[in-house]
């Protein structure tokens, strides 16, 4: 049967998904049949006008009532408030589900989504895979696997931007990002899924402790701040303890800011007793620099290399990887237990901020 993809939501991110699906034909795959629905009928009409090859459905219920094919996929491209409900409905309809990030609003929802996937025998995926599978990441993992850094004793994962708030400086028409009841949170929910995907891909922890965490919402003079009420964080940080499969543990200093008054900074560094690595884990321009620091005859030494990534774009990765996973192929898709584990680290950071207490997340099956 021809591949069928059911898109729930006709907003900005849905457009990226449709364009990614259209590009599948460039890799020799047959063009899937794509359906779309949205509760906003005017948005649905505008979406279909822009992408006339997509088949509209006015209601999610009627779309899911169609008999399911073995490899049907539903992409949930709605605000996070609705992710758990739509995902579980889609799974129970007999379809695999690729859900936008963040996966859910809280740990309870994420665990419900995983249980439903297990009960139905279908796959649950998360779109936090947009920076997964980079060649530079593979190079870092290879060096760690060979023990080139010695015993790891600290990691810094810091991304600070002065003004890049979603709903204000970026995509200002999407005000729901600034409403915690709809978005689940601010920059930790928006960019945190990519951070956790990157950290867990490199270090592959089986358990994570949130030892301390904080968040803030810096005040600026942007005109939109006078027009809207925002109750989400734009600057967050945490001290995490990653327990690795070999029984060791390494502390991780994590920080993410979409708005701050201090300097902008981008630092991804793993440090061990025999050396350190710094690298550009996003590689937004298609390549990134990997720097290695070590000792040579008692003197500091370093080596640098520029690594170019495969041409698969960040917006294409979620559906390409998920199709590979559904087909049983080797893939960088973030699915099932890994998807829920990654999200649960984010949720645990929020929990630690609220309670002031340590939180622990253990990967199911580890």
Short mmCIF file of C-alpha atoms in Angstrom, two decimals:
data_model
loop_
_atom_site.label_atom_id
_atom_site.label_comp_id
_atom_site.label_asym_id
_atom_site.label_seq_id
_atom_site.Cartn_x
_atom_site.Cartn_y
_atom_site.Cartn_z
CA UNK A 1 0.00 0.00 0.00
CA UNK A 2 1.20 3.50 -0.80
CA UNK A 3 2.61 5.33 2.22
CA UNK A 4 -0.03 7.49 3.91
CA UNK A 5 0.79 10.38 6.23
CA UNK A 6 -1.87 12.15 8.31
CA UNK A 7 -0.94 15.67 9.40
CA UNK A 8 -2.75 17.15 12.40
CA UNK A 9 -2.34 20.91 12.43
CA UNK A 10 -2.02 23.39 9.57
CA UNK A 11 0.29 25.96 11.12
CA UNK A 12 3.85 27.04 10.35
CA UNK A 13 5.56 23.83 11.46
CA UNK A 14 3.10 21.74 9.42
CA UNK A 15 4.30 23.53 6.31
CA UNK A 16 7.86 22.41 7.03
CA UNK A 17 6.65 18.82 7.36
CA UNK A 18 4.77 18.90 4.06
CA UNK A 19 7.78 20.37 2.27
CA UNK A 20 9.99 17.68 3.79
CA UNK A 21 7.56 15.00 2.63
CA UNK A 22 7.60 16.47 -0.87
CA UNK A 23 11.39 16.20 -0.92
CA UNK A 24 11.23 12.46 -0.24
CA UNK A 25 10.78 11.92 -3.97
CA UNK A 26 14.25 13.41 -4.54
CA UNK A 27 15.70 10.37 -2.72
CA UNK A 28 13.81 8.00 -5.00
CA UNK A 29 10.84 7.31 -2.74
CA UNK A 30 7.29 7.33 -4.03
CA UNK A 31 5.32 10.45 -3.10
CA UNK A 32 3.20 9.57 -0.03
CA UNK A 33 -0.49 10.42 0.14
CA UNK A 34 -0.87 13.23 2.68
CA UNK A 35 -3.99 14.23 4.58
CA UNK A 36 -4.32 17.30 6.83
CA UNK A 37 -6.80 18.56 9.39
CA UNK A 38 -7.07 21.57 11.68
CA UNK A 39 -9.73 22.92 14.03
CA UNK A 40 -9.20 26.32 12.39
CA UNK A 41 -10.98 25.85 9.06
CA UNK A 42 -9.63 29.07 7.57
CA UNK A 43 -6.08 27.94 8.36
CA UNK A 44 -6.89 24.56 6.83
CA UNK A 45 -8.19 26.18 3.64
CA UNK A 46 -5.13 28.42 3.36
CA UNK A 47 -2.85 25.42 3.90
CA UNK A 48 -4.47 23.37 1.16
CA UNK A 49 -4.35 26.36 -1.18
CA UNK A 50 -0.61 26.56 -0.57
CA UNK A 51 -0.14 22.79 -0.88
CA UNK A 52 -2.87 21.64 -3.28
CA UNK A 53 -1.68 18.04 -3.36
CA UNK A 54 -2.59 17.61 0.32
CA UNK A 55 -6.07 16.18 1.02
CA UNK A 56 -8.05 18.16 3.66
CA UNK A 57 -10.27 16.69 6.37
CA UNK A 58 -12.44 18.96 8.47
CA UNK A 59 -12.30 16.74 11.56
CA UNK A 60 -9.64 14.61 13.21
CA UNK A 61 -12.24 11.99 14.12
CA UNK A 62 -13.32 11.39 10.54
CA UNK A 63 -9.70 11.32 9.38
CA UNK A 64 -8.75 8.64 11.91
CA UNK A 65 -11.90 6.57 11.33
CA UNK A 66 -10.56 5.51 7.94
CA UNK A 67 -9.18 1.92 8.19
CA UNK A 68 -5.51 2.07 9.09
CA UNK A 69 -2.70 0.67 6.97
CA UNK A 70 0.19 -1.14 8.63
CA UNK A 71 2.66 1.73 8.09
CA UNK A 72 0.32 4.74 8.30
CA UNK A 73 1.92 7.68 10.13
CA UNK A 74 0.26 10.55 11.95
CA UNK A 75 2.32 13.71 12.46
CA UNK A 76 1.09 15.79 15.41
CA UNK A 77 1.92 19.41 14.58
CA UNK A 78 -0.27 21.21 17.09
CA UNK A 79 0.57 23.18 20.28
CA UNK A 80 1.90 21.00 23.14
CA UNK A 81 -1.34 21.22 25.15
CA UNK A 82 -2.96 18.82 22.68
CA UNK A 83 -0.05 16.46 22.01
CA UNK A 84 -0.93 13.69 24.46
CA UNK A 85 -4.62 13.48 23.56
CA UNK A 86 -4.11 13.53 19.79
CA UNK A 87 -1.17 11.14 19.96
CA UNK A 88 -3.08 8.57 22.01
CA UNK A 89 -6.12 8.83 19.72
CA UNK A 90 -3.91 8.34 16.68
CA UNK A 91 -2.08 5.37 18.22
CA UNK A 92 -5.39 3.73 19.12
CA UNK A 93 -6.52 4.18 15.52
CA UNK A 94 -3.73 1.77 14.55
CA UNK A 95 -1.19 4.30 13.28
CA UNK A 96 2.37 5.19 14.21
CA UNK A 97 2.79 8.73 15.56
CA UNK A 98 5.54 11.29 15.04
CA UNK A 99 4.88 14.08 17.53
CA UNK A 100 6.30 17.58 17.46
CA UNK A 101 8.53 18.73 20.28
CA UNK A 102 8.11 19.07 23.16
CA UNK A 103 6.63 15.60 23.35
CA UNK A 104 4.14 16.43 26.11
CA UNK A 105 3.27 18.91 28.87
CA UNK A 106 4.57 16.79 31.75
CA UNK A 107 5.96 13.37 32.67
CA UNK A 108 2.53 11.84 33.28
CA UNK A 109 1.40 12.64 29.74
CA UNK A 110 4.64 11.34 28.23
CA UNK A 111 4.34 8.06 30.14
CA UNK A 112 0.71 7.70 29.01
CA UNK A 113 1.79 8.19 25.40
CA UNK A 114 4.44 5.48 25.75
CA UNK A 115 2.03 3.05 27.42
CA UNK A 116 -0.46 3.60 24.62
CA UNK A 117 2.21 2.97 21.99
CA UNK A 118 3.22 -0.24 23.76
CA UNK A 119 -0.37 -1.43 24.12
CA UNK A 120 -1.19 -0.77 20.48
CA UNK A 121 2.08 -2.12 19.10
CA UNK A 122 2.73 1.16 17.31
CA UNK A 123 5.73 3.46 17.35
CA UNK A 124 5.94 6.82 19.10
CA UNK A 125 8.49 9.30 17.74
CA UNK A 126 9.53 12.86 18.57
CA UNK A 127 10.65 15.64 16.21
CA UNK A 128 13.50 16.56 18.56
CA UNK A 129 15.65 14.57 16.11
CA UNK A 130 16.34 17.61 13.88
CA UNK A 131 20.00 17.77 14.93
CA UNK A 132 20.49 14.04 15.44
CA UNK A 133 22.92 11.99 13.39
CA UNK A 134 25.37 14.78 12.55
CA UNK A 135 28.80 13.67 11.37
CA UNK A 136 30.46 15.90 13.95
CA UNK A 137 28.50 14.14 16.70
CA UNK A 138 29.62 10.76 15.38
CA UNK A 139 33.23 11.97 15.50
CA UNK A 140 32.84 13.07 19.13
CA UNK A 141 31.21 9.76 20.07
CA UNK A 142 34.03 7.84 18.38
CA UNK A 143 36.68 9.70 20.39
CA UNK A 144 34.77 9.11 23.62
CA UNK A 145 34.32 5.45 22.74
CA UNK A 146 38.07 5.04 22.29
CA UNK A 147 38.72 6.66 25.68
CA UNK A 148 40.82 9.45 24.16
CA UNK A 149 39.76 11.94 26.83
CA UNK A 150 40.50 9.67 29.77
CA UNK A 151 38.01 9.75 32.64
CA UNK A 152 35.28 12.31 31.98
CA UNK A 153 34.74 14.74 34.82
CA UNK A 154 32.61 17.57 33.44
CA UNK A 155 30.44 18.65 30.52
CA UNK A 156 29.31 22.16 29.62
CA UNK A 157 26.30 22.59 27.33
CA UNK A 158 25.61 26.33 27.12
CA UNK A 159 23.59 28.22 24.50
CA UNK A 160 22.89 31.88 25.31
CA UNK A 161 21.16 34.29 22.93
CA UNK A 162 20.34 37.88 23.83
CA UNK A 163 17.07 38.17 21.88
CA UNK A 164 15.61 35.11 20.15
CA UNK A 165 12.32 34.53 21.98
CA UNK A 166 9.77 32.51 20.04
CA UNK A 167 6.57 34.55 19.96
CA UNK A 168 8.46 37.86 20.21
CA UNK A 169 11.63 38.22 18.12
CA UNK A 170 11.07 34.93 16.28
CA UNK A 171 7.69 33.96 14.78
CA UNK A 172 5.86 36.79 16.60
CA UNK A 173 2.45 35.72 15.26
CA UNK A 174 2.64 32.52 17.34
CA UNK A 175 1.80 34.08 20.70
CA UNK A 176 0.82 30.74 22.24
CA UNK A 177 4.53 30.05 22.85
CA UNK A 178 4.32 32.66 25.63
CA UNK A 179 1.37 30.99 27.39
CA UNK A 180 2.52 28.21 29.72
CA UNK A 181 -0.95 26.62 29.78
CA UNK A 182 -0.63 25.96 26.03
CA UNK A 183 3.15 25.61 25.49
CA UNK A 184 4.10 23.91 28.73
CA UNK A 185 6.94 26.38 29.22
CA UNK A 186 9.35 28.71 27.47
CA UNK A 187 12.78 28.18 25.98
CA UNK A 188 13.29 24.90 27.89
CA UNK A 189 10.26 23.43 26.11
CA UNK A 190 11.12 25.11 22.79
CA UNK A 191 14.87 24.45 22.45
CA UNK A 192 15.45 22.11 25.38
CA UNK A 193 14.24 19.05 23.42
CA UNK A 194 17.11 19.55 20.97
CA UNK A 195 19.60 20.08 23.79
CA UNK A 196 18.56 16.88 25.56
CA UNK A 197 18.59 14.95 22.28
CA UNK A 198 22.14 16.16 21.65
CA UNK A 199 23.41 15.45 25.16
CA UNK A 200 21.89 11.98 25.35
CA UNK A 201 23.14 11.09 21.86
CA UNK A 202 26.71 11.95 22.84
CA UNK A 203 26.80 10.61 26.41
CA UNK A 204 24.08 7.91 26.23
CA UNK A 205 23.12 8.10 29.93
CA UNK A 206 20.92 5.49 31.57
CA UNK A 207 19.95 7.77 34.45
CA UNK A 208 19.97 11.53 34.98
CA UNK A 209 19.79 13.41 38.27
CA UNK A 210 18.69 17.04 38.36
CA UNK A 211 20.70 18.32 41.31
CA UNK A 212 19.77 22.00 41.05
CA UNK A 213 17.88 24.16 38.55
CA UNK A 214 16.68 27.72 38.06
CA UNK A 215 14.82 29.84 35.53
CA UNK A 216 14.03 33.49 34.82
CA UNK A 217 12.24 35.74 32.34
CA UNK A 218 14.46 38.81 31.72
CA UNK A 219 12.64 42.09 31.07
CA UNK A 220 13.32 44.07 27.88
CA UNK A 221 11.85 47.08 26.14
CA UNK A 222 10.44 45.18 23.17
CA UNK A 223 7.10 46.69 22.06
CA UNK A 224 5.34 43.30 22.18
CA UNK A 225 6.05 43.00 25.91
CA UNK A 226 3.57 45.82 26.54
CA UNK A 227 0.91 44.10 24.42
CA UNK A 228 1.05 40.55 25.70
CA UNK A 229 1.34 38.68 28.97
CA UNK A 230 4.07 36.07 29.10
CA UNK A 231 4.41 33.59 31.94
CA UNK A 232 7.18 31.42 30.51
CA UNK A 233 10.91 31.31 31.19
CA UNK A 234 13.40 32.61 28.64
CA UNK A 235 16.56 31.75 30.58
CA UNK A 236 17.09 28.44 32.36
CA UNK A 237 19.95 26.49 33.86
CA UNK A 238 20.59 23.23 35.67
CA UNK A 239 23.30 21.10 37.20
CA UNK A 240 22.71 17.56 35.99
CA UNK A 241 24.46 14.32 36.89
CA UNK A 242 24.58 11.87 33.97
CA UNK A 243 25.00 8.22 34.95
CA UNK A 244 26.58 6.32 32.06
CA UNK A 245 26.23 2.69 31.02
CA UNK A 246 29.73 1.82 32.32
CA UNK A 247 28.73 2.80 35.86
CA UNK A 248 30.50 6.16 35.87
CA UNK A 249 28.84 9.53 36.33
CA UNK A 250 29.66 12.95 34.91
CA UNK A 251 28.26 16.35 35.98
CA UNK A 252 26.72 18.48 33.22
CA UNK A 253 26.41 22.26 33.46
CA UNK A 254 23.40 23.09 31.27
CA UNK A 255 22.22 26.57 30.30
CA UNK A 256 19.81 27.81 27.62
CA UNK A 257 18.77 31.43 27.07
CA UNK A 258 16.49 32.91 24.43
CA UNK A 259 16.85 36.24 26.23
CA UNK A 260 19.58 37.42 28.58
CA UNK A 261 21.45 40.60 29.48
CA UNK A 262 24.88 39.02 29.73
CA UNK A 263 27.08 38.07 26.81
CA UNK A 264 25.98 35.66 24.12
CA UNK A 265 27.79 32.36 24.39
CA UNK A 266 27.83 28.99 22.68
CA UNK A 267 29.89 26.31 24.37
CA UNK A 268 29.66 22.55 24.00
CA UNK A 269 32.57 20.92 25.81
CA UNK A 270 33.38 17.52 27.24
CA UNK A 271 36.41 17.44 29.51
CA UNK A 272 38.38 14.46 30.77
CA UNK A 273 41.64 13.72 32.55
CA UNK A 274 43.49 13.27 29.23
CA UNK A 275 41.91 15.96 27.10
CA UNK A 276 38.84 17.95 26.11
CA UNK A 277 36.60 18.40 23.08
CA UNK A 278 34.66 21.45 21.94
CA UNK A 279 32.38 21.39 18.93
CA UNK A 280 29.51 23.09 17.11
CA UNK A 281 26.73 20.57 17.76
CA UNK A 282 24.12 22.47 15.72
CA UNK A 283 26.08 22.90 12.47
CA UNK A 284 23.38 25.23 11.16
CA UNK A 285 25.41 26.15 8.08
CA UNK A 286 26.08 22.51 7.18
CA UNK A 287 29.49 22.18 8.80
CA UNK A 288 31.12 22.75 12.15
CA UNK A 289 34.48 22.92 13.86
CA UNK A 290 35.71 20.22 16.21
CA UNK A 291 38.51 21.31 18.55
CA UNK A 292 40.54 18.82 20.57
CA UNK A 293 42.71 19.94 23.52
CA UNK A 294 45.36 17.70 25.07
CA UNK A 295 48.84 17.60 26.56
CA UNK A 296 51.96 17.03 24.50
CA UNK A 297 55.25 16.55 26.39
CA UNK A 298 54.01 18.66 29.27
CA UNK A 299 52.73 21.49 27.10
CA UNK A 300 49.14 22.37 26.06
CA UNK A 301 48.36 21.28 22.50
CA UNK A 302 45.32 21.39 20.28
CA UNK A 303 43.99 20.21 16.96
CA UNK A 304 41.10 21.56 14.90
CA UNK A 305 39.10 20.14 12.04
CA UNK A 306 36.10 21.28 10.02
CA UNK A 307 33.50 18.56 9.52
CA UNK A 308 30.82 18.77 6.83
CA UNK A 309 27.54 16.98 7.40
CA UNK A 310 25.46 14.91 4.99
CA UNK A 311 23.03 17.00 2.93
CA UNK A 312 19.88 15.84 4.74
CA UNK A 313 18.34 19.05 6.15
CA UNK A 314 17.25 19.55 9.74
CA UNK A 315 13.58 19.89 8.76
CA UNK A 316 13.70 16.69 6.72
CA UNK A 317 15.23 14.54 9.45
CA UNK A 318 12.16 13.84 11.63
CA UNK A 319 10.06 12.25 8.88
CA UNK A 320 13.01 10.60 7.09
CA UNK A 321 14.32 9.07 10.31
CA UNK A 322 10.84 8.01 11.43
CA UNK A 323 10.09 6.31 8.13
CA UNK A 324 13.34 4.40 8.57
CA UNK A 325 12.32 3.38 12.09
CA UNK A 326 8.88 2.21 10.97
CA UNK A 327 10.56 0.16 8.22
CA UNK A 328 12.85 -1.48 10.80
CA UNK A 329 15.99 0.16 9.42
CA UNK A 330 18.96 1.60 11.32
CA UNK A 331 18.07 5.18 12.09
CA UNK A 332 18.72 8.23 14.26
CA UNK A 333 14.99 8.56 15.01
CA UNK A 334 14.14 9.35 18.64
CA UNK A 335 11.38 6.92 19.50
CA UNK A 336 9.54 5.18 22.33
CA UNK A 337 11.58 4.88 25.57
CA UNK A 338 14.32 7.23 24.32
CA UNK A 339 11.80 9.91 23.36
CA UNK A 340 10.14 9.74 26.77
CA UNK A 341 13.48 9.60 28.61
CA UNK A 342 14.72 12.74 26.85
CA UNK A 343 11.50 14.61 27.55
CA UNK A 344 11.42 13.48 31.17
CA UNK A 345 14.76 15.18 31.81
CA UNK A 346 13.16 18.49 30.76
CA UNK A 347 10.15 17.82 32.95
CA UNK A 348 12.40 16.95 35.88
CA UNK A 349 14.20 20.29 35.53
CA UNK A 350 10.86 22.08 35.89
CA UNK A 351 9.97 19.87 38.86
CA UNK A 352 13.28 20.65 40.56
CA UNK A 353 12.76 24.39 40.04
CA UNK A 354 9.27 24.18 41.54
CA UNK A 355 10.21 22.08 44.56
CA UNK A 356 13.84 22.99 45.13
CA UNK A 357 14.56 19.28 45.39
CA UNK A 358 16.60 16.77 43.41
CA UNK A 359 14.79 14.83 40.70
CA UNK A 360 15.81 11.53 39.09
CA UNK A 361 14.96 10.15 35.64
CA UNK A 362 15.80 6.56 34.74
CA UNK A 363 15.62 5.24 31.21
CA UNK A 364 13.08 2.45 30.94
CA UNK A 365 14.72 -0.86 30.14
CA UNK A 366 18.22 0.38 31.02
#
